[in-house]
Coordinates of C-alpha atoms in Angstrom, one line a residue:
Chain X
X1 CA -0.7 -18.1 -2.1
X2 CA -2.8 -15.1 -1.0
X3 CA -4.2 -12.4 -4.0
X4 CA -6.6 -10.0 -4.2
X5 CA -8.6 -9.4 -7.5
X6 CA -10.5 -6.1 -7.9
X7 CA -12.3 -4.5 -11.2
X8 CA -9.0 -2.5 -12.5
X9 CA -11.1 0.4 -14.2
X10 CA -10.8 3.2 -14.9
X11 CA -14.5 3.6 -13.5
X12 CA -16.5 6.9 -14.8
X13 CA -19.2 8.1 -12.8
X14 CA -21.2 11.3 -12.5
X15 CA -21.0 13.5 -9.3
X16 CA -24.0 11.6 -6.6
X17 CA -23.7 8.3 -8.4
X18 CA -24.1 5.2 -6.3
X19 CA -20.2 3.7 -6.5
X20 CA -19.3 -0.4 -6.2
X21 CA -15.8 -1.2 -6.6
X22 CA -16.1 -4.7 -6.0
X23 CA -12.7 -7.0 -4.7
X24 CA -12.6 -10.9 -3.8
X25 CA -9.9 -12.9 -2.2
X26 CA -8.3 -16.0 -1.8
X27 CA -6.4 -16.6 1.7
X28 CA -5.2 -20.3 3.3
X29 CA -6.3 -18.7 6.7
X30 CA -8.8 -15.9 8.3
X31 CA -7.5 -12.4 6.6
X32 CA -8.2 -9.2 7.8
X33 CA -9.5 -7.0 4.9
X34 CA -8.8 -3.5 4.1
X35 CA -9.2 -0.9 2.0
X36 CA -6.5 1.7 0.8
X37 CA -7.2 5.3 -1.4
X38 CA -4.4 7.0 -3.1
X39 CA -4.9 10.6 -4.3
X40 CA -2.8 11.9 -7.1
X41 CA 1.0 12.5 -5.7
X42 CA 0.5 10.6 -2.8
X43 CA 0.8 7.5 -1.0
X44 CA -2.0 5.2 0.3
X45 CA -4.4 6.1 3.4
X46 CA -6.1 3.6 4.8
X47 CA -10.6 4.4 4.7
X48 CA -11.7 1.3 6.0
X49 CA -10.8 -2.3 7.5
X50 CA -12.9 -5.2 8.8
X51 CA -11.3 -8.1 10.8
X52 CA -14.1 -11.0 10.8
X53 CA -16.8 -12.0 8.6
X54 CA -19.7 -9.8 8.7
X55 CA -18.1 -6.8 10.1
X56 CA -18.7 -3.9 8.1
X57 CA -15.9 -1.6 7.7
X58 CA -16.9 2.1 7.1
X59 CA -15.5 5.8 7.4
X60 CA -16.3 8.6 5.1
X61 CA -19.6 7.4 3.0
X62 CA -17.5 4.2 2.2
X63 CA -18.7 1.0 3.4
X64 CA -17.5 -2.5 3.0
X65 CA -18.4 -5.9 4.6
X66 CA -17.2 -9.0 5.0
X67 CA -18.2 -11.8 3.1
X68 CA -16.3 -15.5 4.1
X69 CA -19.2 -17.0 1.6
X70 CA -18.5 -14.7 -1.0
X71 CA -14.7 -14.4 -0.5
X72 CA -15.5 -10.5 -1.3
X73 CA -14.7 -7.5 0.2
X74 CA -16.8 -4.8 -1.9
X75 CA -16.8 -1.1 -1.8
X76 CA -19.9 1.0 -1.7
X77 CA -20.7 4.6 -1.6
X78 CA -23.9 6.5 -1.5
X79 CA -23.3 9.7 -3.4
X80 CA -19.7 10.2 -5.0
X81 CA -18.0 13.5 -4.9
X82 CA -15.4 14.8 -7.5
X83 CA -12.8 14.8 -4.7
X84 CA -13.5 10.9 -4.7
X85 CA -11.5 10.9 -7.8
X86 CA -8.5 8.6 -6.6
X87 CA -7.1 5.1 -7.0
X88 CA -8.7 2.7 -4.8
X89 CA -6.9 -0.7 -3.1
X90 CA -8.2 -3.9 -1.6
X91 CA -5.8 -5.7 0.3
X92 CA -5.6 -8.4 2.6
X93 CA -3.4 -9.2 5.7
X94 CA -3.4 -13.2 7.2
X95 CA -2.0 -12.5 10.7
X96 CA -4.5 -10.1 12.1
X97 CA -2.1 -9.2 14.8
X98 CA 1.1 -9.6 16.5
X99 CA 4.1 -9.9 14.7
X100 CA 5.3 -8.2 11.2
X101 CA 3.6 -9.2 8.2
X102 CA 3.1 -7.7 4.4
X103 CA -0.4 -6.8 3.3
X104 CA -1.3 -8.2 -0.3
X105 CA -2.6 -5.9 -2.3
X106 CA -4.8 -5.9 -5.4
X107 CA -4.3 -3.9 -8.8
X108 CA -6.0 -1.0 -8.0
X109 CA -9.3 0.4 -9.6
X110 CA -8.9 4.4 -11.0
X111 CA -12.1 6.1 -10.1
X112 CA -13.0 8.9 -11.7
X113 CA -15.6 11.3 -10.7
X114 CA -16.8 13.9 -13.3
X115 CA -19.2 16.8 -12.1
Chain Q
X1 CA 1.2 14.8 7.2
X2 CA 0.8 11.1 7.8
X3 CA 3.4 10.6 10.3
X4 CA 5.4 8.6 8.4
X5 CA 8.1 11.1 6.0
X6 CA 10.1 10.2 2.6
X7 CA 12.8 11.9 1.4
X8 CA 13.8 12.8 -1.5
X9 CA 10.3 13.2 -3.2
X10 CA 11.9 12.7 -6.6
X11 CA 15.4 11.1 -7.5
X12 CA 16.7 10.7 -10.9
X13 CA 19.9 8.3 -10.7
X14 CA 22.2 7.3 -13.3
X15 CA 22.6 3.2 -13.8
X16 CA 26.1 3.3 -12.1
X17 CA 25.0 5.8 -9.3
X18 CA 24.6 5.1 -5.8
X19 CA 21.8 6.6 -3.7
X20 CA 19.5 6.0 -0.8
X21 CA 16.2 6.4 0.3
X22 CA 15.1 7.7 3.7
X23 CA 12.3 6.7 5.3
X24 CA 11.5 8.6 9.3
X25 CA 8.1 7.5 11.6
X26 CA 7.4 8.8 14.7
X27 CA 4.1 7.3 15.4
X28 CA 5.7 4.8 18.1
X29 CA 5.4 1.6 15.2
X30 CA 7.5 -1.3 15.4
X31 CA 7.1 -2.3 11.8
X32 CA 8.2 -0.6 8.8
X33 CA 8.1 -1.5 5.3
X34 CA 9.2 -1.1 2.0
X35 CA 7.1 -1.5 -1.2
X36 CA 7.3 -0.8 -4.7
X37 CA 4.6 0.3 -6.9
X38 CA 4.9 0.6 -10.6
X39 CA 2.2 1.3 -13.4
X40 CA -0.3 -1.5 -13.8
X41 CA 0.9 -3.9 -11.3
X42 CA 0.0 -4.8 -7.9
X43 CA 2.1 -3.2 -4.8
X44 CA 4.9 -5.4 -4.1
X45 CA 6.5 -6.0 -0.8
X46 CA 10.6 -5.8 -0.7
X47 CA 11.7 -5.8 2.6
X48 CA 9.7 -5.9 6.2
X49 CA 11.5 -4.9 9.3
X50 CA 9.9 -5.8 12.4
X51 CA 11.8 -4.2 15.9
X52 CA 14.4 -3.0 13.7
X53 CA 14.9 -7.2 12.1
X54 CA 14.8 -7.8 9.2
X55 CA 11.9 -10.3 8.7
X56 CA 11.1 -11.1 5.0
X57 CA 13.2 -10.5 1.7
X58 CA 10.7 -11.3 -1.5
X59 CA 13.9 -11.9 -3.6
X60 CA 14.2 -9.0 -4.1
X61 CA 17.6 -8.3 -6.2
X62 CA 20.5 -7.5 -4.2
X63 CA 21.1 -4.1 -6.2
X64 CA 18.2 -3.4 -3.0
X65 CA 19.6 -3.1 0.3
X66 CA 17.7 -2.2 3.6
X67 CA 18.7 -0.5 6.3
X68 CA 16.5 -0.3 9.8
X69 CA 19.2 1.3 12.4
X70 CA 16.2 2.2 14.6
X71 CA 12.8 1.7 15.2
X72 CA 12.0 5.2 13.2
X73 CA 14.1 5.2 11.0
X74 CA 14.2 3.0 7.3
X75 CA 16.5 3.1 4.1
X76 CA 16.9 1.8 1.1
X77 CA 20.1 2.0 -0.7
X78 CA 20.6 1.8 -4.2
X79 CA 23.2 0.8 -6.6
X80 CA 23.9 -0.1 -10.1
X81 CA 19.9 -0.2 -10.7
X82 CA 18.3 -1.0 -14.1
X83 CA 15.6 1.1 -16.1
X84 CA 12.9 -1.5 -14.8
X85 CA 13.9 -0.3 -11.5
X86 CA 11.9 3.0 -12.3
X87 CA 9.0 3.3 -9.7
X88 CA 7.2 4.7 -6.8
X89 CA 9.0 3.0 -3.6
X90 CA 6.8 4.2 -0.6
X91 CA 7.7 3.3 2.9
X92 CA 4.8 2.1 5.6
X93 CA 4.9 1.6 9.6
X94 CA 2.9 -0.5 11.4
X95 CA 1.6 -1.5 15.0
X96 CA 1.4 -4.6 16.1
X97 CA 1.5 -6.2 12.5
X98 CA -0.1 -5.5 9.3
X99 CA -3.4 -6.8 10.2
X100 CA -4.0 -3.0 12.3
X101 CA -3.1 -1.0 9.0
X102 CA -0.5 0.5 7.7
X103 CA 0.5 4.2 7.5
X104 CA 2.2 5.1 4.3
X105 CA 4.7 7.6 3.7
X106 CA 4.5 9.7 -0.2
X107 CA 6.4 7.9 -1.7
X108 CA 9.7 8.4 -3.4
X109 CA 9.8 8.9 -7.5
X110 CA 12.6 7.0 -8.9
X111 CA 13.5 7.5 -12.5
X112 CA 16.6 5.4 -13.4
X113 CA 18.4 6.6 -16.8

């Protein structure tokens, strides 16, 4: 079946770090890719999504790309803030349209941002 | 404000109660969802509605029981639960399937005692 594996945490940086959360997959088919933030209290937002390999997904600082070769799915930011500070998900979806389908989701990575 | 609303925010239940969760959308979606999150494990899917069918049931136990009367509206009722049933139980809507993204609702804390 479908899973997602990402770095569990938590991760530690200093306010302006460079951040990687890295996530790979395994899927029978084509996934979309996604990824999901969760601040303290709430539930998950969606920050960014790509659909086919070598799209780059990207909204807020975050950007992630597509890699079919790599089966990954990594998270990158410039210059972390402290209102970074959240959990962060990678998640996969095999049917990129039409039709109802569940996301799989990985474990989640804490990220914590310290000023 | 996502769009998608939970209610109640925090529900402590007795193991013989019975209670239910509410779950509203008025983005326009035609899929809504529920999941359970708990500490250290992934997000699992329970139940997926899809124009107001129900389309997948994970096994979950039948203690569990949806409701989708409408295209906005999403329940979950609960009865004769167990401590392991202690979670965060969030609700999600979607468009066209999950591959365009889910919007999440906040969640509902469930402490079972």
């Amino acid at each position: 079946g479908d899973s997602v594996t990402q770095m569990e945490g938590p991760v530690t940086l200093s306010e302006e770090a460079f951040l990687t959360i890295n996530c790979t997959y395994t899927a029978t088919g084509y996934p979309s890719l996604f990824w999901y933030v969760q601040y303290p209290g709430e539930g998950l937002q969606l920050l960014l999504k790509a659909t086919k390999a070598d799209d780059k997904g990207s909204n807020k600082g975050f950007e992630a790309t597509y890699r079919k070769e790599t089966t990954s799915f990594h998270l990158e930011k410039g210059s972390v803030q402290v209102s970074d500070s959240a959990v962060y998900f990678c998640a996969l979806s095999e049917i990129a349209g039409g039709g109802a389908d569940g996301l799989t989701f990985g474990k989640g990575t804490h990220l914590i941002i310290q000023p | 404000e996502t769009g998608v609303t939970q209610t109640p925010r925090h529900l402590v239940m007795g193991m013989t109660n019975k209670k239910s969760l509410k779950c509203e959308q008025h983005l326009g979606h035609n899929a809504m969802y529920w999941y359970k999150q708990s500490a250290k494990k992934p997000l699992e899917l329970m139940f997926v509605y899809s124009l107001e069918e129900r389309v997948e049931n994970n096994s979950v136990p039948s203690r569990f029981s949806p409701e989708c009367p409408n295209s906005s509206h999403l329940f979950l009722h609960l009865h004769t639960l167990q401590p392991e049933d202690s979670a965060l139980y969030l609700c999600a809507s979607s468009q066209g399937g999950a591959g365009y993204g889910y919007t999440f609702g906040s969640g509902t804390r469930l402490t079972v005692v």
